[in-house]
Coordinates of C-alpha atoms and ligand atoms in Angstrom, one line a residue:
M1 CA -6.8 60.0 -49.2
N2 CA -3.6 58.4 -50.3
F3 CA -1.7 59.0 -47.1
Y4 CA -4.5 57.3 -45.2
F5 CA -4.1 54.2 -47.3
E6 CA -0.3 54.4 -46.8
A7 CA -0.7 54.7 -43.0
A8 CA -3.2 51.8 -42.9
G9 CA -0.8 49.8 -45.0
V10 CA 2.0 50.4 -42.4
L11 CA -0.4 49.3 -39.6
D12 CA -1.3 46.2 -41.5
R13 CA 2.4 45.2 -42.0
L14 CA 3.1 46.0 -38.4
E15 CA 0.4 43.6 -37.3
E16 CA 2.1 40.9 -39.5
R17 CA 5.1 41.5 -37.3
K18 CA 7.6 40.9 -40.1
T19 CA 9.4 44.1 -39.8
S20 CA 9.9 47.1 -37.5
V21 CA 8.0 50.4 -37.5
K22 CA 11.2 52.3 -38.2
S23 CA 12.1 50.4 -41.3
L24 CA 8.5 50.5 -42.6
L25 CA 8.3 54.3 -42.2
G26 CA 11.8 54.7 -43.7
S27 CA 10.7 52.9 -46.8
L28 CA 7.7 55.2 -47.5
P29 CA 7.9 57.6 -50.5
A30 CA 9.6 60.8 -49.3
Q31 CA 6.8 63.1 -50.3
N32 CA 4.3 61.7 -47.7
R33 CA 6.7 60.3 -45.2
K34 CA 6.4 63.0 -42.5
R35 CA 2.7 63.1 -42.6
V36 CA 2.2 59.3 -42.7
T37 CA 4.7 58.9 -39.9
A38 CA 2.9 61.3 -37.6
L39 CA -0.5 59.6 -38.4
V40 CA 0.9 56.1 -37.7
L41 CA 2.5 57.1 -34.4
Q42 CA -0.5 59.0 -33.2
T43 CA -2.9 56.2 -34.2
L44 CA -0.7 53.6 -32.4
K45 CA -0.9 55.7 -29.2
Y46 CA -4.7 55.7 -29.4
K47 CA -5.2 52.2 -30.9
P48 CA -6.7 50.5 -27.8
T49 CA -9.2 53.4 -27.5
L50 CA -10.0 53.5 -31.2
N51 CA -10.6 49.7 -31.2
E52 CA -12.9 50.0 -28.3
I53 CA -14.9 52.9 -29.9
I54 CA -15.1 51.2 -33.3
G55 CA -16.3 48.0 -31.5
T56 CA -19.0 49.6 -29.5
T57 CA -20.4 51.7 -32.4
K58 CA -20.3 48.6 -34.7
L59 CA -18.9 50.9 -37.4
L60 CA -17.4 48.1 -39.4
Q61 CA -20.5 46.0 -39.4
L62 CA -22.6 48.9 -40.4
E63 CA -20.2 50.1 -43.1
K64 CA -19.2 46.7 -44.5
R65 CA -19.0 47.8 -48.1
A66 CA -16.7 50.7 -47.3
F67 CA -14.6 48.8 -44.9
P68 CA -14.4 45.1 -45.6
G69 CA -12.3 42.9 -43.2
S70 CA -9.1 43.9 -44.9
A71 CA -9.7 47.6 -44.5
R72 CA -10.0 47.7 -40.7
N73 CA -6.9 49.9 -40.4
T74 CA -8.2 52.4 -42.9
A75 CA -11.2 52.9 -40.7
I76 CA -9.0 53.2 -37.7
V77 CA -6.8 56.0 -39.2
L78 CA -9.9 57.9 -40.4
V79 CA -11.6 57.6 -37.0
H80 CA -8.4 58.7 -35.4
D81 CA -8.4 61.9 -37.4
L82 CA -12.1 62.5 -36.9
L83 CA -11.7 62.3 -33.1
F84 CA -8.2 63.4 -32.3
A85 CA -6.7 65.5 -35.2
K86 CA -7.1 69.3 -35.1
G87 CA -8.7 69.6 -38.5
G88 CA -10.6 66.3 -38.5
I89 CA -10.4 64.1 -41.6
Q90 CA -8.0 65.6 -44.2
A91 CA -9.5 64.3 -47.4
G92 CA -11.9 65.2 -50.1
D93 CA -15.4 63.9 -49.9
G94 CA -15.2 60.3 -51.1
P95 CA -17.3 57.4 -50.0
L96 CA -14.9 56.3 -47.2
K97 CA -15.0 59.7 -45.5
Q98 CA -18.8 59.8 -45.9
A99 CA -19.0 56.3 -44.3
I100 CA -17.2 57.6 -41.2
L101 CA -19.1 60.9 -41.1
R102 CA -22.4 59.1 -41.1
H103 CA -21.5 57.9 -37.6
K104 CA -19.8 61.1 -36.4
T105 CA -22.2 61.9 -33.6
R106 CA -22.1 58.4 -32.2
L107 CA -18.3 58.1 -32.4
H108 CA -17.9 61.4 -30.5
A109 CA -20.5 60.3 -27.9
E110 CA -18.6 57.0 -27.4
L111 CA -15.4 58.8 -26.9
T112 CA -17.0 61.0 -24.2
K113 CA -18.5 58.0 -22.5
L114 CA -15.1 56.2 -22.5
K115 CA -13.4 59.2 -21.0
V116 CA -15.9 59.3 -18.1
K117 CA -15.7 55.5 -17.6
R118 CA -11.9 55.6 -17.4
G119 CA -11.7 58.8 -15.4
A120 CA -9.8 60.6 -18.1
R121 CA -10.1 64.4 -18.5
T122 CA -8.0 64.8 -21.6
N123 CA -7.2 62.7 -24.7
E124 CA -3.7 62.3 -23.4
D125 CA -5.1 60.8 -20.2
L126 CA -6.7 58.1 -22.3
V127 CA -3.3 57.2 -23.7
Q128 CA -1.9 57.1 -20.2
L129 CA -4.6 55.0 -18.8
A130 CA -4.4 52.5 -21.6
D131 CA -0.9 51.6 -20.5
P132 CA -1.2 49.4 -17.3
R133 CA 2.1 50.7 -16.0
A134 CA 1.0 54.3 -16.3
A135 CA -2.0 53.7 -14.2
K136 CA 0.3 53.2 -11.2
I137 CA 2.1 56.6 -11.7
P138 CA 0.5 59.5 -9.8
R139 CA 0.7 63.0 -11.2
Y140 CA 3.8 64.4 -9.4
V141 CA 4.0 68.1 -8.7
R142 CA 7.1 69.8 -7.4
V143 CA 6.6 72.9 -5.3
N144 CA 8.9 75.5 -6.7
A145 CA 10.8 77.0 -3.8
L146 CA 11.9 80.0 -5.9
K147 CA 8.3 81.2 -6.1
T148 CA 6.5 79.9 -3.0
S149 CA 7.1 77.9 0.2
L150 CA 5.8 74.4 0.8
D151 CA 3.5 75.8 3.6
D152 CA 2.1 78.5 1.3
A153 CA 1.6 76.0 -1.5
L154 CA -0.2 73.6 0.8
A155 CA -2.4 76.4 2.2
D156 CA -3.3 77.4 -1.4
L157 CA -4.2 73.8 -2.3
N158 CA -6.3 73.4 0.8
A159 CA -8.2 76.6 0.0
R160 CA -9.0 75.1 -3.4
G161 CA -10.5 71.9 -2.0
F162 CA -7.4 69.6 -2.0
S163 CA -6.3 67.9 1.2
Q164 CA -3.4 65.7 2.3
G165 CA -4.3 62.0 2.6
D166 CA -2.7 58.5 2.7
T167 CA -3.2 57.9 -1.0
A168 CA -3.4 60.1 -4.0
E169 CA -7.1 59.7 -4.8
G170 CA -9.7 62.2 -6.0
K171 CA -8.9 65.5 -4.3
K172 CA -6.4 63.9 -1.9
F173 CA -2.7 64.2 -2.4
V174 CA 0.4 62.7 -0.7
Q175 CA 3.7 64.3 0.3
D176 CA 6.5 62.2 -1.2
P177 CA 8.7 60.5 1.3
H178 CA 11.9 60.7 -0.8
V179 CA 11.8 64.1 -2.5
P180 CA 11.3 67.2 -0.4
N181 CA 8.6 69.6 -1.8
L182 CA 7.2 66.9 -4.1
L183 CA 3.4 66.1 -4.0
A184 CA 1.6 63.2 -5.6
F185 CA -1.9 63.7 -7.0
D186 CA -4.5 61.3 -8.5
A187 CA -3.3 61.3 -12.1
A188 CA -6.7 60.5 -13.6
R189 CA -8.5 63.2 -11.8
T190 CA -6.0 66.1 -11.6
E191 CA -5.7 68.3 -14.6
M192 CA -2.7 70.5 -13.7
S193 CA -1.9 72.2 -17.0
S194 CA -4.5 74.9 -16.4
D195 CA -4.0 75.1 -12.6
P196 CA -3.4 78.8 -11.6
A197 CA -0.5 77.9 -9.3
Y198 CA 1.1 75.9 -12.1
L199 CA 0.6 78.9 -14.5
R200 CA 2.2 81.2 -11.9
G201 CA 5.3 78.9 -11.8
E202 CA 4.7 77.9 -8.2
L203 CA 4.0 74.3 -9.1
I204 CA 6.1 72.3 -11.6
L205 CA 4.9 69.1 -13.2
Q206 CA 7.9 66.7 -12.8
D207 CA 8.0 63.0 -12.5
K208 CA 9.4 61.8 -9.1
A209 CA 12.4 60.0 -10.6
S210 CA 13.3 63.1 -12.7
C211 CA 13.7 64.9 -9.3
F212 CA 16.5 62.5 -8.2
P213 CA 19.4 63.8 -10.2
A214 CA 19.4 67.4 -8.8
L215 CA 18.9 66.1 -5.3
V216 CA 21.8 63.6 -5.7
L217 CA 24.1 66.3 -7.2
N218 CA 23.3 68.4 -4.1
P219 CA 24.7 71.6 -5.6
P220 CA 26.2 74.3 -3.4
A221 CA 24.0 77.3 -2.5
H222 CA 26.4 80.3 -2.0
A223 CA 27.3 83.4 -4.0
D224 CA 30.4 81.8 -5.5
A225 CA 28.8 78.5 -6.5
N226 CA 29.4 77.5 -10.1
V227 CA 27.4 74.6 -11.5
I228 CA 26.7 73.2 -15.0
D229 CA 23.5 71.6 -16.3
A230 CA 25.0 70.2 -19.6
T231 CA 21.7 69.1 -21.3
A232 CA 19.1 71.4 -19.9
A233 CA 15.8 71.5 -22.0
P234 CA 13.0 71.5 -21.3
G235 CA 14.4 72.6 -17.9
N236 CA 12.8 70.6 -15.1
K237 CA 16.1 69.7 -13.6
T238 CA 17.6 73.1 -14.3
T239 CA 14.8 74.8 -12.3
H240 CA 15.2 72.2 -9.6
L241 CA 18.9 72.9 -9.4
A242 CA 18.3 76.6 -9.3
A243 CA 15.8 76.1 -6.4
L244 CA 18.4 73.9 -4.5
M245 CA 21.0 76.7 -5.1
Q246 CA 18.4 79.2 -3.8
N247 CA 19.1 81.2 -7.0
R248 CA 22.6 81.9 -5.7
G249 CA 25.9 81.7 -7.6
T250 CA 25.8 80.7 -11.3
L251 CA 24.1 77.8 -13.0
F252 CA 25.4 77.5 -16.6
A253 CA 22.7 75.6 -18.7
F254 CA 23.5 74.3 -22.1
E255 CA 21.0 73.1 -24.7
R256 CA 22.1 72.4 -28.3
D257 CA 18.6 72.2 -29.9
K258 CA 17.3 75.6 -30.9
R259 CA 13.6 74.8 -30.5
R260 CA 14.1 73.1 -27.2
F261 CA 16.3 76.0 -26.0
K262 CA 13.3 78.3 -26.5
T263 CA 11.2 76.0 -24.2
L264 CA 14.0 76.1 -21.7
E265 CA 14.0 79.9 -21.7
T266 CA 10.2 79.9 -21.1
M267 CA 10.5 77.4 -18.3
L268 CA 13.3 79.4 -16.6
A269 CA 11.3 82.6 -16.8
R270 CA 8.1 81.0 -15.4
A271 CA 10.0 79.4 -12.6
G272 CA 11.9 82.5 -11.6
A273 CA 15.3 80.8 -12.0
S274 CA 17.4 84.0 -12.1
N275 CA 20.9 82.5 -11.4
V276 CA 20.8 80.5 -14.7
R277 CA 23.0 81.5 -17.7
A278 CA 21.4 79.6 -20.5
Q279 CA 23.2 79.0 -23.7
N280 CA 22.0 77.5 -27.0
A281 CA 25.2 75.5 -27.4
D282 CA 26.6 72.0 -27.6
F283 CA 28.2 71.0 -24.3
L284 CA 30.8 69.0 -26.2
S285 CA 32.1 72.2 -27.8
V286 CA 32.5 74.0 -24.5
D287 CA 36.2 74.4 -23.6
P288 CA 36.6 72.9 -20.1
H289 CA 39.7 75.1 -19.7
D290 CA 37.9 78.4 -20.5
A291 CA 38.4 80.7 -17.5
T292 CA 34.6 81.1 -17.3
Y293 CA 34.2 77.6 -16.1
A294 CA 37.3 77.5 -13.9
R295 CA 35.3 77.3 -10.7
V296 CA 32.6 74.9 -11.8
S297 CA 32.4 72.2 -9.1
H298 CA 29.2 70.3 -10.0
I299 CA 27.9 69.0 -13.3
L300 CA 24.5 67.5 -14.1
L301 CA 24.4 65.3 -17.2
D302 CA 21.0 64.1 -18.3
P303 CA 21.7 63.5 -22.0
S304 CA 19.5 62.2 -24.7
C305 CA 18.8 58.5 -24.3
S306 CA 16.5 55.8 -25.7
G307 CA 13.7 57.0 -23.3
S308 CA 12.8 53.3 -22.8
G309 CA 11.8 54.0 -19.2
I310 CA 9.2 56.5 -20.1
V311 CA 5.7 55.0 -19.8
N312 CA 3.6 55.7 -22.9
R313 CA 6.5 55.7 -25.3
L314 CA 5.8 54.0 -28.6
D315 CA 8.5 51.4 -27.7
Y316 CA 6.1 50.0 -25.1
L317 CA 3.3 49.7 -27.7
L318 CA 5.7 48.0 -30.1
D319 CA 7.5 46.0 -27.5
D320 CA 6.5 42.7 -29.1
A321 CA 7.1 43.7 -32.7
A322 CA 9.4 41.9 -35.0
E323 CA 12.8 40.5 -34.1
E324 CA 14.5 42.8 -36.5
Q325 CA 13.6 45.6 -34.1
E326 CA 15.8 44.1 -31.5
E327 CA 18.8 44.3 -33.7
E328 CA 18.0 47.8 -34.7
R329 CA 17.5 48.7 -31.0
D330 CA 20.9 47.3 -30.1
E331 CA 22.6 49.3 -32.8
R332 CA 20.8 52.4 -31.6
L333 CA 21.7 51.8 -28.0
E334 CA 25.4 51.3 -28.9
K335 CA 25.4 54.7 -30.7
L336 CA 23.6 56.3 -27.7
A337 CA 26.0 54.8 -25.3
A338 CA 29.0 56.0 -27.2
F339 CA 27.6 59.6 -27.1
Q340 CA 26.7 59.3 -23.4
Q341 CA 30.2 58.2 -22.6
S342 CA 31.7 61.1 -24.5
M343 CA 29.5 63.5 -22.5
I344 CA 30.8 62.0 -19.2
A345 CA 34.4 62.0 -20.4
H346 CA 34.0 65.7 -21.4
A347 CA 32.5 66.6 -18.0
M348 CA 35.4 65.0 -16.2
K349 CA 37.8 67.4 -18.0
F350 CA 36.6 70.5 -16.1
P351 CA 39.4 71.2 -13.8
S352 CA 37.5 72.0 -10.6
V353 CA 34.7 69.6 -10.9
S354 CA 34.4 67.3 -8.0
R355 CA 30.9 65.8 -8.6
I356 CA 29.1 64.7 -11.7
V357 CA 25.6 63.2 -11.8
Y358 CA 24.7 61.1 -14.9
S359 CA 21.1 60.1 -15.4
T360 CA 18.9 58.6 -18.0
C361 CA 15.2 57.7 -18.4
S362 CA 16.3 54.4 -19.9
V363 CA 15.9 50.9 -18.5
H364 CA 18.7 49.4 -20.6
A365 CA 21.9 48.5 -18.9
A366 CA 23.7 49.5 -22.1
E367 CA 22.9 53.2 -21.3
N368 CA 23.2 52.8 -17.6
E369 CA 25.6 50.6 -15.7
R370 CA 27.6 49.8 -18.8
V371 CA 28.1 53.4 -19.6
V372 CA 29.1 54.1 -16.0
R373 CA 31.5 51.2 -16.1
A374 CA 33.1 52.4 -19.3
A375 CA 33.4 56.0 -17.9
L376 CA 35.1 54.7 -14.7
L377 CA 37.5 52.6 -16.6
A378 CA 38.3 55.4 -19.1
S379 CA 39.1 57.8 -16.2
S380 CA 41.8 55.4 -15.1
G381 CA 40.9 55.5 -11.5
A382 CA 40.6 59.3 -11.3
W383 CA 36.9 59.1 -10.6
V384 CA 34.9 56.7 -8.4
L385 CA 31.2 56.3 -7.6
A386 CA 29.8 58.4 -4.7
P387 CA 28.8 56.2 -1.8
R388 CA 25.2 55.1 -1.3
D389 CA 24.7 57.4 1.7
Q390 CA 25.0 60.3 -0.7
V391 CA 22.9 58.8 -3.4
L392 CA 19.3 58.6 -2.1
P393 CA 20.2 56.0 0.6
T394 CA 16.6 55.2 1.5
W395 CA 15.6 54.3 -2.1
E396 CA 15.6 50.6 -2.3
R397 CA 16.0 49.7 -6.0
R398 CA 19.7 50.0 -6.8
G399 CA 21.9 49.3 -9.8
V400 CA 22.6 45.9 -11.4
Q401 CA 26.0 44.6 -10.2
D402 CA 26.4 42.1 -13.0
E403 CA 26.2 44.9 -15.5
L404 CA 28.5 47.3 -13.6
G405 CA 31.0 44.5 -13.1
D406 CA 34.0 44.8 -10.8
V407 CA 34.6 48.6 -11.1
G408 CA 32.2 49.7 -8.4
D409 CA 29.4 48.8 -6.0
A410 CA 26.0 48.9 -7.8
A411 CA 24.4 49.8 -4.4
N412 CA 25.8 53.3 -5.1
L413 CA 23.5 53.5 -8.2
V414 CA 19.8 54.2 -8.3
R415 CA 17.3 52.5 -10.6
C416 CA 13.5 53.0 -11.0
M417 CA 11.3 50.4 -12.6
P418 CA 8.2 51.5 -14.5
G419 CA 5.1 49.9 -13.2
E420 CA 6.8 48.9 -9.9
D421 CA 8.1 52.0 -8.3
A422 CA 5.3 54.5 -9.1
T423 CA 7.6 56.4 -11.4
N424 CA 8.9 56.2 -14.9
G425 CA 12.0 54.0 -15.5
F426 CA 15.1 55.9 -14.5
F427 CA 18.7 55.6 -13.7
V428 CA 21.0 57.8 -11.6
S429 CA 24.7 57.6 -10.9
C430 CA 27.1 60.0 -9.2
F431 CA 30.8 60.3 -9.9
E432 CA 33.2 61.9 -7.5
R433 CA 36.9 62.6 -7.9
A434 CA 38.9 59.8 -6.3
P435 CA 40.9 60.9 -3.3
A436 CA 44.3 62.3 -4.3
T437 CA 46.2 60.0 -2.0
G438 CA 46.2 56.2 -2.4
Q439 CA 45.2 54.2 -5.5
S440 CA 41.6 53.6 -6.4
A441 CA 40.5 50.0 -6.9
I442 CA 39.9 50.8 -10.6
K443 CA 43.5 52.0 -11.1
R444 CA 44.8 48.9 -9.4
K445 CA 42.6 46.8 -11.6
L446 CA 43.7 48.6 -14.7
E447 CA 47.3 48.1 -13.9
A448 CA 46.7 44.5 -13.2
D449 CA 44.8 44.1 -16.5
D450 CA 47.7 45.9 -18.2
D451 CA 50.1 43.4 -16.7
L452 CA 48.0 40.5 -17.9
D453 CA 47.2 42.0 -21.3
H454 CA 50.7 42.7 -22.4
K455 CA 53.4 40.1 -22.9
P456 CA 55.8 40.9 -20.1
T457 CA 59.0 42.6 -21.1
A458 CA 62.2 41.6 -19.3
K459 CA 61.9 44.8 -17.2
K460 CA 58.2 44.0 -16.4
R461 CA 59.1 40.4 -15.6
K462 CA 61.7 41.5 -13.1
K463 CA 59.2 44.0 -11.6
K464 CA 56.5 41.3 -11.4
K465 CA 58.8 38.8 -9.8
K466 CA 59.8 41.5 -7.2
K467 CA 56.1 42.2 -6.6
K468 CA 55.3 38.5 -6.2
T469 CA 58.1 38.1 -3.7
N470 CA 56.9 41.2 -1.7
A471 CA 53.3 39.9 -1.8
A472 CA 54.4 36.5 -0.5
G473 CA 56.4 38.3 2.2
D474 CA 53.4 40.4 3.2
A475 CA 51.2 37.4 3.2
K476 CA 53.5 35.7 5.6
E477 CA 53.4 38.7 7.9
D478 CA 49.6 39.0 7.9
G479 CA 47.8 35.8 7.1
N480 CA 44.6 37.3 5.5
R481 CA 46.2 40.0 3.5
G482 CA 46.1 38.3 0.1
D483 CA 42.3 37.7 0.5
D484 CA 41.6 41.2 1.5
D485 CA 43.3 42.5 -1.6
N486 CA 41.2 40.2 -3.7
D487 CA 38.0 41.5 -2.1
E488 CA 39.0 45.0 -2.8
W489 CA 39.8 44.2 -6.4
L490 CA 36.4 42.6 -6.9
G491 CA 34.1 44.4 -4.5
V492 CA 35.5 47.7 -5.4
A493 CA 35.0 51.5 -5.4
E494 CA 36.7 53.5 -2.8
C495 CA 33.8 55.3 -1.4
Ligands
SAM1 C1 16.9 64.0 -21.6 S1 16.8 65.7 -22.2 C2 17.2 66.6 -20.9 C3 16.0 66.9 -19.9 C4 16.2 67.9 -18.9 N1 17.4 67.6 -18.1 C5 15.1 68.1 -18.0 O1 15.0 67.6 -16.9 O2 14.2 68.9 -18.3 C6 18.3 65.8 -23.1 C7 18.5 67.2 -23.8 O3 19.9 67.3 -24.0 C8 20.0 68.0 -25.3 N2 21.4 67.6 -25.8 C9 21.8 66.5 -26.3 N3 23.1 66.5 -26.5 C10 23.5 67.7 -26.2 C11 24.8 68.4 -26.2 N4 25.9 67.8 -26.7 N5 24.9 69.6 -25.7 C12 23.8 70.2 -25.2 N6 22.6 69.7 -25.2 C13 22.4 68.4 -25.7 C14 18.9 67.4 -26.1 O4 18.6 68.3 -27.1 C15 17.8 67.4 -25.1 O5 17.0 68.6 -25.0

């Protein structure tokens, strides 16, 4: 029973909003920490549902002696386990357990009623529907071109009672206007995980925004094509890339986590992605100059991130928790951003790579525009952003210029806002090698910064003076020249 009390204690202190969930869980005695953490996180996910069920059953009023006002969270964690844990309540047979079990039938019946009322088929649906942003996200399903054609998939769906409509409602689905082969279903009423076409690998459950990176990378589809997916598991983007490559050439897929690598292998097999060479390895330890990768022309980088864009994450439930959390978050973001930058810098070292897509499911500029900015500056002008017309041109929400600063045009970046774009929060950027001739705006900017940053030596002073004289001369020749240069400096990327 102890760990139930500990979990309830964590929930109590969270409600006081004096500290963050992370530090609370970190301070628990080591022996129970894992178990209590899992229980707290699960309970938080289901808390709105549990509160409603406990309210309608009047459990606390009926069991006042077992659960006085101060023990509300103890009742919540116990009801959580009764309704949602595999083995039910994990405790002896004390009075608190008995108090809950007296209402077992009623509690289960209320859960069933609530599911019907909210149109939820599974417990997970209940969590989804409790988050107002999630209610706006349809269930997206990508037709896997490696296993079936769009026409055949549509015919199969029609034969099973689905039909195309203007909105994803009930048995009606919509063809997505931005992503070919993507269908949107009614999230509350479509249970896809047991769908036969899904089990055959013909349909892949993938959020719309998560389909953007492979589309933007636009990998080649010929026998000599060499592409890398640097951070592959669970493999949604890998199988999407393989489909766009029509299983031709070679797609090297890296995943450093052993357990996630197994999932990747399962996904690849199910999707029939036969051109993938999956390796359980750290991308950062792959030698860019190894002959195996000499012809790699495209790299997809979808590294670990805060996941703050994912609707249903705990971050959302704890959004308004203590201030300390903000500080902790900033620290975490800084660390993530440093890692993300190192991944981009590493990708840029592959000698034949001409195009790199970097994406996150984060809404924080620290992991998005600011990482892109740092990567562009670190490349000293060798890389620029691919132009908007190659980066989902019809998608309206673009990057944040103030965060990207003067190193590129934020219109070349893609953002998705949870709750507003019918997707999870997402960010996509695409780097391409700067043209060999001419100087990129970033390079010019860096040189200028360098000139400003360092005390001019006699040689530099002389050079600067000469530059100034030339500029003055040029300006005389062409009245607007000086202003144009300024525009280029500020407005930026050569794309
Ligand atoms: C955001 S997930 C990738 C999701 C995947 N692209 C998809 O669409 O299914 C990031 C993955 O990268 C892996 N990862 C993180 N750093 C890595 C590294 N240095 N090398 C290889 N894999 C890495 C993580 O273990 C995690 O599985």
